[in-house]
mmCIF file of C-alpha atoms in Angstrom:
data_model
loop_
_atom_site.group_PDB
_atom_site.id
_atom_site.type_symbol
_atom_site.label_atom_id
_atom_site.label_comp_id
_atom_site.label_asym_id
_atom_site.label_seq_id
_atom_site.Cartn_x
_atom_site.Cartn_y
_atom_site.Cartn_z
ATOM 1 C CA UNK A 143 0.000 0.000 0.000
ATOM 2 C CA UNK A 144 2.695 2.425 -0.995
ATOM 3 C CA UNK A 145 -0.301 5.442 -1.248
ATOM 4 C CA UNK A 146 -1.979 4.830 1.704
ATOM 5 C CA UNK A 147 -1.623 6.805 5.172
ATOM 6 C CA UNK A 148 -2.768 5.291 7.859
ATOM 7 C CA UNK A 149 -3.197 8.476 10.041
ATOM 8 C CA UNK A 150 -5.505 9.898 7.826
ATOM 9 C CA UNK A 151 -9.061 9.717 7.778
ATOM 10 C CA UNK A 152 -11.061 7.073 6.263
ATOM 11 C CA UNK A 153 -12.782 7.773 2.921
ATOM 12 C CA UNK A 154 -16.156 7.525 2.873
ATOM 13 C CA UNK A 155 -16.548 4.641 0.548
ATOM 14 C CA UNK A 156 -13.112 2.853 1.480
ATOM 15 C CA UNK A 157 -13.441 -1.175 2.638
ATOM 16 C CA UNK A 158 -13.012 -2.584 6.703
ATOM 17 C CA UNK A 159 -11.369 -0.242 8.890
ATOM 18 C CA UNK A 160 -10.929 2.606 5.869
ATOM 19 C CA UNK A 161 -8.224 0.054 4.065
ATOM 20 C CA UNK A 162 -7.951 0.376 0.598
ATOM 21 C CA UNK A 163 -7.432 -3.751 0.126
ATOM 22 C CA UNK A 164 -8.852 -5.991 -2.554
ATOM 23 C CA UNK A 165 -9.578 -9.567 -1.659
ATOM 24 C CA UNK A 166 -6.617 -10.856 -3.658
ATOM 25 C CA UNK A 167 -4.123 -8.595 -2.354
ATOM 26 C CA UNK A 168 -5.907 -9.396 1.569
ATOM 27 C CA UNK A 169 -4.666 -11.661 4.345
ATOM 28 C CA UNK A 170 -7.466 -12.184 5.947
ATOM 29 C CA UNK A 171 -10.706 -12.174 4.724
ATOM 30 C CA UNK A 172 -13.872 -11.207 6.531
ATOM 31 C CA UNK A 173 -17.190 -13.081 5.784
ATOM 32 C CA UNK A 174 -20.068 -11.405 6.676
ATOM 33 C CA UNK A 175 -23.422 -13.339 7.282
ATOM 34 C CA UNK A 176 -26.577 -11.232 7.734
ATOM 35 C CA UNK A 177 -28.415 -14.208 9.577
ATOM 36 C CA UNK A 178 -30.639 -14.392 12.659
ATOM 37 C CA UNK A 179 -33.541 -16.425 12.311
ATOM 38 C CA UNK A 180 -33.968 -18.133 15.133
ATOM 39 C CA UNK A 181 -33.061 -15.528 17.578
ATOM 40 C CA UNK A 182 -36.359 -15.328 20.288
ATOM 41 C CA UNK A 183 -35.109 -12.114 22.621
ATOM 42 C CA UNK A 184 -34.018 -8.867 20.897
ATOM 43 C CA UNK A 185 -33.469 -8.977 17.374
ATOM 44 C CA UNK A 186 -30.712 -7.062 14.901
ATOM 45 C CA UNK A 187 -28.094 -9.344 14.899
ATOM 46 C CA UNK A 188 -28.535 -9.718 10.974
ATOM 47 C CA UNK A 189 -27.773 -5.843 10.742
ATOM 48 C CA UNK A 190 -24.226 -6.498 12.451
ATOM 49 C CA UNK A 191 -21.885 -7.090 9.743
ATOM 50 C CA UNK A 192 -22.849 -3.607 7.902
ATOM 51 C CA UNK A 193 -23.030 -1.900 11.421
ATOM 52 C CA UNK A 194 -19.451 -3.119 12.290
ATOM 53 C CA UNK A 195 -18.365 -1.919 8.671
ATOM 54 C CA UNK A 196 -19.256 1.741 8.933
ATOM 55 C CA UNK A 197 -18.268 2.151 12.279
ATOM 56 C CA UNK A 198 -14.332 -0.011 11.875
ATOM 57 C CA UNK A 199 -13.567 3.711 9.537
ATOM 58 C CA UNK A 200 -13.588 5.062 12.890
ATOM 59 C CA UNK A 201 -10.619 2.925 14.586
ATOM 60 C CA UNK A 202 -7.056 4.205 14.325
ATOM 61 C CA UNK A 203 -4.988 1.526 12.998
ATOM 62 C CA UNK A 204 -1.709 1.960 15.245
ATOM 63 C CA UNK A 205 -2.308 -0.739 17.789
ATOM 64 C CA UNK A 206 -0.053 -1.226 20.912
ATOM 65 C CA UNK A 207 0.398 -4.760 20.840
ATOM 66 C CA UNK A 208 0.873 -5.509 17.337
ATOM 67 C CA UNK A 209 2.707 -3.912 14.755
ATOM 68 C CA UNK A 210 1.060 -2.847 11.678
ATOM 69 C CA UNK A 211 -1.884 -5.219 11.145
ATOM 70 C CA UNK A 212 -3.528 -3.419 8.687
ATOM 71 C CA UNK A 213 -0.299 -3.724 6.560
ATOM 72 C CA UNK A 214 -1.314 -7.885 6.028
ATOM 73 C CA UNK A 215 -4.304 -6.483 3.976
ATOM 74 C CA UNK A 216 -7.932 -6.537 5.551
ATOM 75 C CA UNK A 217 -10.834 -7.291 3.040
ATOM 76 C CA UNK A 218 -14.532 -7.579 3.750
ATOM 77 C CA UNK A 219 -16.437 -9.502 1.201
ATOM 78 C CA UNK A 220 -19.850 -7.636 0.084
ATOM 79 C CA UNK A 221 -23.168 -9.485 1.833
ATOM 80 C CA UNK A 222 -24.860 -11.721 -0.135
ATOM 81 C CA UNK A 223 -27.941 -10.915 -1.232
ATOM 82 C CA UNK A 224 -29.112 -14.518 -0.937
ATOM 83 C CA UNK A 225 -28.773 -15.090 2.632
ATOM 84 C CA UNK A 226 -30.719 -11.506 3.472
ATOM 85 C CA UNK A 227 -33.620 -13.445 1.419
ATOM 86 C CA UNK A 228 -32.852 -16.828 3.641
ATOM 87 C CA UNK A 229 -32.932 -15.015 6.760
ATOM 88 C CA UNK A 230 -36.239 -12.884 6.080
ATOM 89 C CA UNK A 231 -38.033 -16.192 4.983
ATOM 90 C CA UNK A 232 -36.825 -18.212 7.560
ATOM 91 C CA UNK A 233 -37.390 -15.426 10.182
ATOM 92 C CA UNK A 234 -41.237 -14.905 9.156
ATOM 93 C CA UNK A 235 -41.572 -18.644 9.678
ATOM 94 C CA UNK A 236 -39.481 -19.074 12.577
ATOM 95 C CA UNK A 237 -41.762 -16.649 14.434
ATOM 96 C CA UNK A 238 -44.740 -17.939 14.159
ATOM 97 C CA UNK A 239 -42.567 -21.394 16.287
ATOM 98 C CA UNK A 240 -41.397 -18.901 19.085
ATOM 99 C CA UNK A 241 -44.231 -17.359 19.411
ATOM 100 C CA UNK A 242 -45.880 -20.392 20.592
ATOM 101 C CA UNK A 243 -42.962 -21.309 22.822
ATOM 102 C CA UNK A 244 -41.710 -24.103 20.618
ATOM 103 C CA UNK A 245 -44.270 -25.902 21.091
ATOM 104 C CA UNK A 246 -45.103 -27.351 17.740
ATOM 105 C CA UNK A 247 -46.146 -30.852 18.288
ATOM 106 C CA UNK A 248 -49.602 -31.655 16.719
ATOM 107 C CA UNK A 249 -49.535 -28.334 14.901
ATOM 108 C CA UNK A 250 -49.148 -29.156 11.178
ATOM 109 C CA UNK A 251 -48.903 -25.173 10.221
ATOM 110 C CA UNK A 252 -45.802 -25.059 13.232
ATOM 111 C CA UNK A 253 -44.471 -28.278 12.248
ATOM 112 C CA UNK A 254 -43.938 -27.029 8.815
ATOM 113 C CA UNK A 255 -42.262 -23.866 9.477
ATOM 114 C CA UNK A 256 -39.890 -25.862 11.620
ATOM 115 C CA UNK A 257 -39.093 -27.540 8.694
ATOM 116 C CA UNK A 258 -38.651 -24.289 6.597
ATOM 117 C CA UNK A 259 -36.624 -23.075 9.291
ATOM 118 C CA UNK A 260 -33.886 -26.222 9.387
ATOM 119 C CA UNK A 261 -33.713 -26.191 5.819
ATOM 120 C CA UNK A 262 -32.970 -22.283 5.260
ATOM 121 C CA UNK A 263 -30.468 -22.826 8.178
ATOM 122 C CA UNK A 264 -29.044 -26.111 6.524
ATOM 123 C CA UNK A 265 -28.487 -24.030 3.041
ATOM 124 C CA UNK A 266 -27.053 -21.638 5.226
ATOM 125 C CA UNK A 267 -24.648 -23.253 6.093
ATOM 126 C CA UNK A 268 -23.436 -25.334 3.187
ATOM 127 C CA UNK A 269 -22.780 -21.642 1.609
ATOM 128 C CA UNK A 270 -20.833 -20.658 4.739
ATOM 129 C CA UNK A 271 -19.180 -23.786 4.267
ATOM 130 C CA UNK A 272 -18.383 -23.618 0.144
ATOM 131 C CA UNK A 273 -17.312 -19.686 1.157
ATOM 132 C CA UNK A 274 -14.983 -20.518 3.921
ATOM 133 C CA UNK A 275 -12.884 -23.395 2.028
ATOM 134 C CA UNK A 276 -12.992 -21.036 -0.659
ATOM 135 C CA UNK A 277 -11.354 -18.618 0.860
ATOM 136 C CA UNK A 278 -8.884 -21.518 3.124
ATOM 137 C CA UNK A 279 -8.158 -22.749 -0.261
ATOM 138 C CA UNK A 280 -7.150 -19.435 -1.698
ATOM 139 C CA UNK A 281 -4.415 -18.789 1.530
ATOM 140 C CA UNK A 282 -6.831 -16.497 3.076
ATOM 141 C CA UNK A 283 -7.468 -16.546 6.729
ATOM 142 C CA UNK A 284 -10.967 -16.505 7.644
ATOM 143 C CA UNK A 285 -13.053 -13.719 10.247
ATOM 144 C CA UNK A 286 -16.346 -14.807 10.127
ATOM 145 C CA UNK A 287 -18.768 -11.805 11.210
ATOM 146 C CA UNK A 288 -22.050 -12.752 12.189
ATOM 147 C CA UNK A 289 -25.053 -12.607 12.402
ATOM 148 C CA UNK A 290 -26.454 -14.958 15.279
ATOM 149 C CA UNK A 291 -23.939 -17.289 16.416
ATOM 150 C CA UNK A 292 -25.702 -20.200 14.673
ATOM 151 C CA UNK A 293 -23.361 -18.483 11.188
ATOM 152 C CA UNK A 294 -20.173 -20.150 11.857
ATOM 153 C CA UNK A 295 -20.769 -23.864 11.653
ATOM 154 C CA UNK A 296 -20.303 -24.014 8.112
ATOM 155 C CA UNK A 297 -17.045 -22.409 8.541
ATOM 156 C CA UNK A 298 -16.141 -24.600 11.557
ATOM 157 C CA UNK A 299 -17.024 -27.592 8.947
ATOM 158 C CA UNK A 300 -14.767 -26.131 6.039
ATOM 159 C CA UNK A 301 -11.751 -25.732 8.207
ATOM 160 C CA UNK A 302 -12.018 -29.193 9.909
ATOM 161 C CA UNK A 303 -11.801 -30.516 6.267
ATOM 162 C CA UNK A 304 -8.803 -29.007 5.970
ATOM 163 C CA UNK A 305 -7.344 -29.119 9.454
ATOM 164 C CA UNK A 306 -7.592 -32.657 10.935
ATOM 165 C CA UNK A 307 -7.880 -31.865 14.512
ATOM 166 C CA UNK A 308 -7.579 -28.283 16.317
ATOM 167 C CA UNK A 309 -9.301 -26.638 19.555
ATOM 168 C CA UNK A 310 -12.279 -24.004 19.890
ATOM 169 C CA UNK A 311 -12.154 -20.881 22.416
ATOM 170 C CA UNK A 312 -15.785 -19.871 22.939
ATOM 171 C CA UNK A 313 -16.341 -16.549 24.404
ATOM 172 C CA UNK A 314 -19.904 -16.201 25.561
ATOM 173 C CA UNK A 315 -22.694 -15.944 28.286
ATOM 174 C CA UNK A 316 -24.588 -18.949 27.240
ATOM 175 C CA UNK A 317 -23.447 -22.571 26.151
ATOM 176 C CA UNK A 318 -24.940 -23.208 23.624
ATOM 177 C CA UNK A 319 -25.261 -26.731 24.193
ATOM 178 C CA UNK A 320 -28.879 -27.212 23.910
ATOM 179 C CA UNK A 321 -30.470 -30.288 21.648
ATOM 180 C CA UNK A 322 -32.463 -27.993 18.555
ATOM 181 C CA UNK A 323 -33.625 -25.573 20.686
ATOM 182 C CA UNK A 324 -37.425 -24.711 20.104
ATOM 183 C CA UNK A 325 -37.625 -27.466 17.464
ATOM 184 C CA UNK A 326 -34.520 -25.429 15.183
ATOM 185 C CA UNK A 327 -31.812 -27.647 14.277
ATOM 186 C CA UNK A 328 -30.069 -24.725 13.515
ATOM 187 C CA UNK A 329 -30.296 -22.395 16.379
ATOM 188 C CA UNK A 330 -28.191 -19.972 17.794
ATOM 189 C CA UNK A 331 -28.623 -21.884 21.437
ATOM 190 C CA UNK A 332 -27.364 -25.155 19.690
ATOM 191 C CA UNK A 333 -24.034 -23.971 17.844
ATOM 192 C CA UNK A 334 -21.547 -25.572 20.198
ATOM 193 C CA UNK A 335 -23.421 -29.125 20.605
ATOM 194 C CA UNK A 336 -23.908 -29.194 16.805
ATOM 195 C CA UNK A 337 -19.817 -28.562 16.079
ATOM 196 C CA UNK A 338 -18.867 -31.112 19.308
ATOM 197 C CA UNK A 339 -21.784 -33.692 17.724
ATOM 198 C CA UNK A 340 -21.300 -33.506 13.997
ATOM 199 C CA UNK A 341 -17.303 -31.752 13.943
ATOM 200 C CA UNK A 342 -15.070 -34.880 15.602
ATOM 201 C CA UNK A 343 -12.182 -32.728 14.337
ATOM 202 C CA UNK A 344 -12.985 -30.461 17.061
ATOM 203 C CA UNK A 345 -10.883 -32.293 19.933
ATOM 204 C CA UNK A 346 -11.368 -29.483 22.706
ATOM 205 C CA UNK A 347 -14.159 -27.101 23.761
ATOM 206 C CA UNK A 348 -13.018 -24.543 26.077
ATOM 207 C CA UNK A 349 -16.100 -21.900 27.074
ATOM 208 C CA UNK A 350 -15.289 -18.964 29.244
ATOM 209 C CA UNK A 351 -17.658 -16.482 30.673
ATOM 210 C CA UNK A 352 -20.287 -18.630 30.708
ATOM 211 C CA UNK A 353 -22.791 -17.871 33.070
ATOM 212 C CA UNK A 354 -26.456 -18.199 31.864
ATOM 213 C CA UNK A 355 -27.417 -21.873 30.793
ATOM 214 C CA UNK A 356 -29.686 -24.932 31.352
ATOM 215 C CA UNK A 357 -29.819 -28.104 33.376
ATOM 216 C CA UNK A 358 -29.159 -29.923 30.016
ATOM 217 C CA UNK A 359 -26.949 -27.961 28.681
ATOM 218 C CA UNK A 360 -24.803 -28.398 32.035
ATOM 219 C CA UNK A 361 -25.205 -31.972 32.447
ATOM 220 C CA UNK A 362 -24.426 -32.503 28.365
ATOM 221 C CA UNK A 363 -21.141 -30.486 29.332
ATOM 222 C CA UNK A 364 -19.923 -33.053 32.395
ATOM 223 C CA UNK A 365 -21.048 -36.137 29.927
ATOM 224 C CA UNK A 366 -18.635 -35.030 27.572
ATOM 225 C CA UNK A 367 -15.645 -35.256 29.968
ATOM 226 C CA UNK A 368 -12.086 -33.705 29.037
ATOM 227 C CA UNK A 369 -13.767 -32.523 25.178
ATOM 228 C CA UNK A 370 -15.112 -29.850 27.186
ATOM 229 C CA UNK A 371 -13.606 -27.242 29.973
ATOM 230 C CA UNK A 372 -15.721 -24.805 30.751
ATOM 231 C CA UNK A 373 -15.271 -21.329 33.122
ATOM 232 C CA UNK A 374 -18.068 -20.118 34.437
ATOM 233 C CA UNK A 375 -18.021 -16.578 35.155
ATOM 234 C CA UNK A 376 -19.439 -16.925 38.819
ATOM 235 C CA UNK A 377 -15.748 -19.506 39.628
ATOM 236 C CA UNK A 378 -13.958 -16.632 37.610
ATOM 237 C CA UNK A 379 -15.472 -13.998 39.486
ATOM 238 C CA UNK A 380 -14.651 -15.691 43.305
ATOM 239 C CA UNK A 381 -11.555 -16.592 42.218
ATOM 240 C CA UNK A 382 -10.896 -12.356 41.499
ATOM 241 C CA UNK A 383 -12.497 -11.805 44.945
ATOM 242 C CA UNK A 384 -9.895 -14.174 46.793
ATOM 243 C CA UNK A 385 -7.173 -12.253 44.916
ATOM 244 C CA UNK A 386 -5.944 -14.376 42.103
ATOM 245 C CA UNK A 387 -4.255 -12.374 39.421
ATOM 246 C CA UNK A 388 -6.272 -12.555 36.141
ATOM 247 C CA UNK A 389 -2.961 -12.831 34.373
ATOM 248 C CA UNK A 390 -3.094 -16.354 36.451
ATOM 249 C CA UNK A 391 -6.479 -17.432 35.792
ATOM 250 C CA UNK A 392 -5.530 -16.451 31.836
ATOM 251 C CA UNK A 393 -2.791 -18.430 31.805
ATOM 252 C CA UNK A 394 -5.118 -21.556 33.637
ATOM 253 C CA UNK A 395 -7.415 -21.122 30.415
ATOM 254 C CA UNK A 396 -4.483 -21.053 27.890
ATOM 255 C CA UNK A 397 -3.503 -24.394 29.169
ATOM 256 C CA UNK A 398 -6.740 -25.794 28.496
ATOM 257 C CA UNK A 399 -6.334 -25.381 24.713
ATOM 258 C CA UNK A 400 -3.938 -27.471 21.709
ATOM 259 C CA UNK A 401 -1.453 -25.826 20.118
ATOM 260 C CA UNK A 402 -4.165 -24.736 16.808
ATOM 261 C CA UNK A 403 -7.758 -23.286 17.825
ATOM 262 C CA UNK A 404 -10.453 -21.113 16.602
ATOM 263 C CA UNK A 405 -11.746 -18.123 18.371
ATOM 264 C CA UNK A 406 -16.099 -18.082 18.599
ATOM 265 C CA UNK A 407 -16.440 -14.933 19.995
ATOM 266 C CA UNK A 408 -20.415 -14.159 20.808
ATOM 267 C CA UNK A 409 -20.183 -10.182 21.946
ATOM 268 C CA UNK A 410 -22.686 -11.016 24.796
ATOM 269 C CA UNK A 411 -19.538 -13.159 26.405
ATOM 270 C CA UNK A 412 -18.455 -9.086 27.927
ATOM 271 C CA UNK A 413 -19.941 -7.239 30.272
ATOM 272 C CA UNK A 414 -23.314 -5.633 28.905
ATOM 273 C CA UNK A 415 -22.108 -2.512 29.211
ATOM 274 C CA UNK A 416 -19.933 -2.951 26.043
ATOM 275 C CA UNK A 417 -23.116 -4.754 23.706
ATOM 276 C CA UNK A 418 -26.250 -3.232 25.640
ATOM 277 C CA UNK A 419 -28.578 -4.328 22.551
ATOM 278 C CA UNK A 420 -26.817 -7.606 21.777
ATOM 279 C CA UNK A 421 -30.083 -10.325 21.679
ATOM 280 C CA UNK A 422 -29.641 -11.904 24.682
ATOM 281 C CA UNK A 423 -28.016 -9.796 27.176
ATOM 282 C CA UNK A 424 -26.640 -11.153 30.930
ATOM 283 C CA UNK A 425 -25.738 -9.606 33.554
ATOM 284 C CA UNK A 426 -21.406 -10.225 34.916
ATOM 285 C CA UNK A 427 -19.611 -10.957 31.836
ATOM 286 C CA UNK A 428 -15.719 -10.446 30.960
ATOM 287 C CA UNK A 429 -14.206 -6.823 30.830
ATOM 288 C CA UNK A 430 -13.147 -5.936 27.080
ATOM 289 C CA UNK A 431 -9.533 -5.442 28.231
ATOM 290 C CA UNK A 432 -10.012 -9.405 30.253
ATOM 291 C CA UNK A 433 -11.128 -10.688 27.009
ATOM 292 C CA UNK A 434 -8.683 -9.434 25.168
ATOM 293 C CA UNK A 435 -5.580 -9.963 27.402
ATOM 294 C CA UNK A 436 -6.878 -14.110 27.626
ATOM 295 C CA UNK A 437 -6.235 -14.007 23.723
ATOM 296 C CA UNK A 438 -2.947 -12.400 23.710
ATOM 297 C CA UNK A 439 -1.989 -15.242 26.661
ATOM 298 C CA UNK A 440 -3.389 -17.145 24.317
ATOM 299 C CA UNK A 441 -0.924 -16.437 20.875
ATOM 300 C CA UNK A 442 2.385 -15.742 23.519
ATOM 301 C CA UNK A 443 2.262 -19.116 24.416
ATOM 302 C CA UNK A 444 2.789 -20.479 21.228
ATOM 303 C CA UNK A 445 -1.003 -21.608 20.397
ATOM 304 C CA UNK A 446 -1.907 -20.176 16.520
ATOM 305 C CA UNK A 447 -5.185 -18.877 16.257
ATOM 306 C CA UNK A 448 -6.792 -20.641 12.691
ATOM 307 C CA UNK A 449 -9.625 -18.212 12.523
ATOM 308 C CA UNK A 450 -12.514 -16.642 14.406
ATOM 309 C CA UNK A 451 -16.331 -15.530 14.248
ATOM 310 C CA UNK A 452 -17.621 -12.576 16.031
ATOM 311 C CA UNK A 453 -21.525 -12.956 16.633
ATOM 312 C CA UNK A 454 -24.203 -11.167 18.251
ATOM 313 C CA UNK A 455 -23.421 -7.378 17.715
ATOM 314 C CA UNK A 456 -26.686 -5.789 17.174
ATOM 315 C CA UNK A 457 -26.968 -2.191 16.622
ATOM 316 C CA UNK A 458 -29.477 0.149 19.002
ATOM 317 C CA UNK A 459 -33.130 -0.147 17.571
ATOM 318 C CA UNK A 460 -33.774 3.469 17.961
ATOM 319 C CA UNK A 461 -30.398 4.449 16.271
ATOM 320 C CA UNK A 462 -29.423 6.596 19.151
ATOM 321 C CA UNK A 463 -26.109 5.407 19.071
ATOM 322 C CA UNK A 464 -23.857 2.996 17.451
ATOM 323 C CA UNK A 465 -21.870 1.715 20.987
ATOM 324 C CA UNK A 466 -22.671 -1.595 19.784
ATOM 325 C CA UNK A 467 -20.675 -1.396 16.479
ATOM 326 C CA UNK A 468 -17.816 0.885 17.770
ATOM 327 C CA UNK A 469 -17.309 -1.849 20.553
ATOM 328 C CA UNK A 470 -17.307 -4.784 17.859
ATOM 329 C CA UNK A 471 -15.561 -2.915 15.682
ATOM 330 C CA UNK A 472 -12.379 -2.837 17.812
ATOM 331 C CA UNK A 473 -12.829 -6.325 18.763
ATOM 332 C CA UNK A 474 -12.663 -7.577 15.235
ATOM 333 C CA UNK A 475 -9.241 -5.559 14.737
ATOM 334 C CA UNK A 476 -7.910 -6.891 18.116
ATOM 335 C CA UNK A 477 -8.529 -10.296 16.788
ATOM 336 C CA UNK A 478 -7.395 -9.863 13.553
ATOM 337 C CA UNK A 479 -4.534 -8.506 14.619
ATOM 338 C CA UNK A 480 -3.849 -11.180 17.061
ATOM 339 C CA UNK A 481 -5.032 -14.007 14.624
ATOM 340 C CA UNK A 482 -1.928 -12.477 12.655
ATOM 341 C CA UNK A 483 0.627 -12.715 14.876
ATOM 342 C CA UNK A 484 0.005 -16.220 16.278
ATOM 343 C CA UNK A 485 0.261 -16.771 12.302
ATOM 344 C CA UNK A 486 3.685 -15.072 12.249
ATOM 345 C CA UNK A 487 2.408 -12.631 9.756
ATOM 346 C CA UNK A 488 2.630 -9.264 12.104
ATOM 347 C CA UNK A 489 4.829 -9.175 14.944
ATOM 348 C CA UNK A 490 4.211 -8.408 18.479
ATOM 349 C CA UNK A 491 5.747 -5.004 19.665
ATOM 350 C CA UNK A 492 8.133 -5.248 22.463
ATOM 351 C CA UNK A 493 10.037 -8.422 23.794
ATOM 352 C CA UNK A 494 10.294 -10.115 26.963
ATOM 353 C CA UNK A 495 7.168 -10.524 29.546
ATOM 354 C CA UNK A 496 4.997 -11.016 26.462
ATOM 355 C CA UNK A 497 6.775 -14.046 25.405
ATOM 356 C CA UNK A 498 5.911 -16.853 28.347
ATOM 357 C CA UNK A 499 5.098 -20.313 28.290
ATOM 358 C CA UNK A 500 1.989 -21.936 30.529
ATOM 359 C CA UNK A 501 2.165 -23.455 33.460
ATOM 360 C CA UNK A 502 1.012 -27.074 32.857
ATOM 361 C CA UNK A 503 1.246 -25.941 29.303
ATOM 362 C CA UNK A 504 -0.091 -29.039 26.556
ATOM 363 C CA UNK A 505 1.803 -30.125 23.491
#
């Protein structure tokens, strides 16, 4: 980018983060999927991907723990104008489900739009799927930006053909372990039972903020023994309270994970002060700078980060402010830009305390 200054401002039509990049010339590649059907709280999670785009022209590019990110290339693909069509069809017919509480048994009309539902969400994600190993294929790295977090399986599938076995880091306030939730195969509430049930390339699950969830969900989690580790944010919040450094407890969750992982980021895994009209909001949650200082424990002990999603950023209803965006925004360019240096494509600034191994650390 010989042309380009990265102090100035950001043009109005310019791509992700006010970068000039083309997809060729890009390192990583971000997929946006304008999807939400079967989300039953607060809706908007479809409108994410655009809302991130216009506000990332607002984040200065300097960042102070990697150098020069930007300078790998940053692309954002255009939304497809086929899944918007998906998601308002299978939205209209997944309504008429949650309004009647799931409960579709011996309803012909419900059963049917069940059915609609699963099979919009099963298209869904064969295209996720044929766009991801597209883009693997290609030498791109992969930022998935959702959307509900039902978007990534597809992706999840696409890299598992490719990768024969690597780990999952699941930021979030919910499990997501529930069996079809409300009749959906598909739904956002069943995204991490669906990758550990159909994705055997998946070897380890390791959830953290986690602190709104089912008896099912919980006792599905203990069934599946050492697959899954999971941090509740309650056991991470006494273990603050009876002083343990969270560099510690960071380090305790690094452990947990192989050497290669994806990061599933849902936005409603931070506090709700930093994604007040994310869909399902919950009170605790992780700090932005906690989050973000478990990934960079994360890459500076060696593990390389595959890819990610980010899910769940919804933008204020009333358009009285665009918090939402600014917040995910800056969490897509932290994890790009740590997603490049666990790559060895950007290089971490400094030396020294930010190199460590783990404690109990795994091969």
């Amino acid at each position: 980018m010989p042309d380009f200054d990265p102090n100035s401002p950001a043009a109005e039509d310019s791509g992700i983060f006010g970068l000039p990049d083309t997809q060729a010339a890009a390192a990583l590649v971000y997929l946006p999927v304008p999807w939400e059907a079967t989300t039953s709280y607060g809706a908007g999670a479809s409108q994410g991907p655009a809302a991130i785009l216009a506000a990332s022209r607002q984040v200065d590019l300097f960042d102070g723990d990697v150098l020069k990110p930007y300078a790998c290339g940053l692309h954002m693909l255009p939304e497809s104008r086929q899944v918007r069509a998906w998601n308002r069809q299978a939205q209209a017919a997944a309504q008429k489900v949650i309004a009647a509480g799931g409960e579709a048994a011996g309803r012909p009309s419900l059963l049917a739009a069940q059915r609609r539902v699963n099979a919009l969400g099963g298209r869904l994600n064969a295209w996720v799927r044929a766009e991801t190993g597209r883009l693997l294929d290609a030498g791109k790295l992969v930022g998935l930006v959702g959307g509900d977090h039902s978007t990534p399986y597809g992706a999840l599938q696409a890299l598992a053909a490719r990768t024969p076995s690597f780990g999952v880091l699941h930021f979030d306030a919910h499990c997501d372990l529930r069996d079809a939730y409300e009749g959906f195969r598909w739904s956002h509430a069943s995204i991490m039972r669906n990758v550990l049930e159909d994705i055997p390339g998946v070897k380890k699950l390791v959830q953290i903020g986690i602190r709104d969830y089912c008896e099912q969900e919980y006792d599905y989690a203990r069934a599946q023994g050492s697959r899954i580790k999971v941090f509740f944010d309650g056991d991470l919040a006494r273990r603050r309270f009876a002083g343990e450094s969270w560099d510690k407890i960071s380090g305790r969750i690094a452990a947990e994970l192989p050497r290669t992982l994806w990061i599933s980021f849902d936005i409603d895994g931070l506090d709700p002060r930093f994604c007040p009209h994310t869909g399902t909001p919950v009170p605790g949650g992780l700090d932005f700078r906690e989050a973000l200082y478990v990934i960079e424990k994360v890459v500076c002990s060696g593990r390389k980060i595959l890819g990610f999603d980010l899910n769940e950023v919804a933008p204020d209803p009333a358009r009285r402010d665009e918090w939402d965006a600014n917040v995910g925004a800056r969490l897509l360019y932290k994890l790009s830009a740590w997603t490049l240096a666990s790559q060895g494509r950007a290089r971490i600034r400094g030396t020294g305390p930010r190199h460590y191994s783990i404690a109990g650390d795994r091969a």
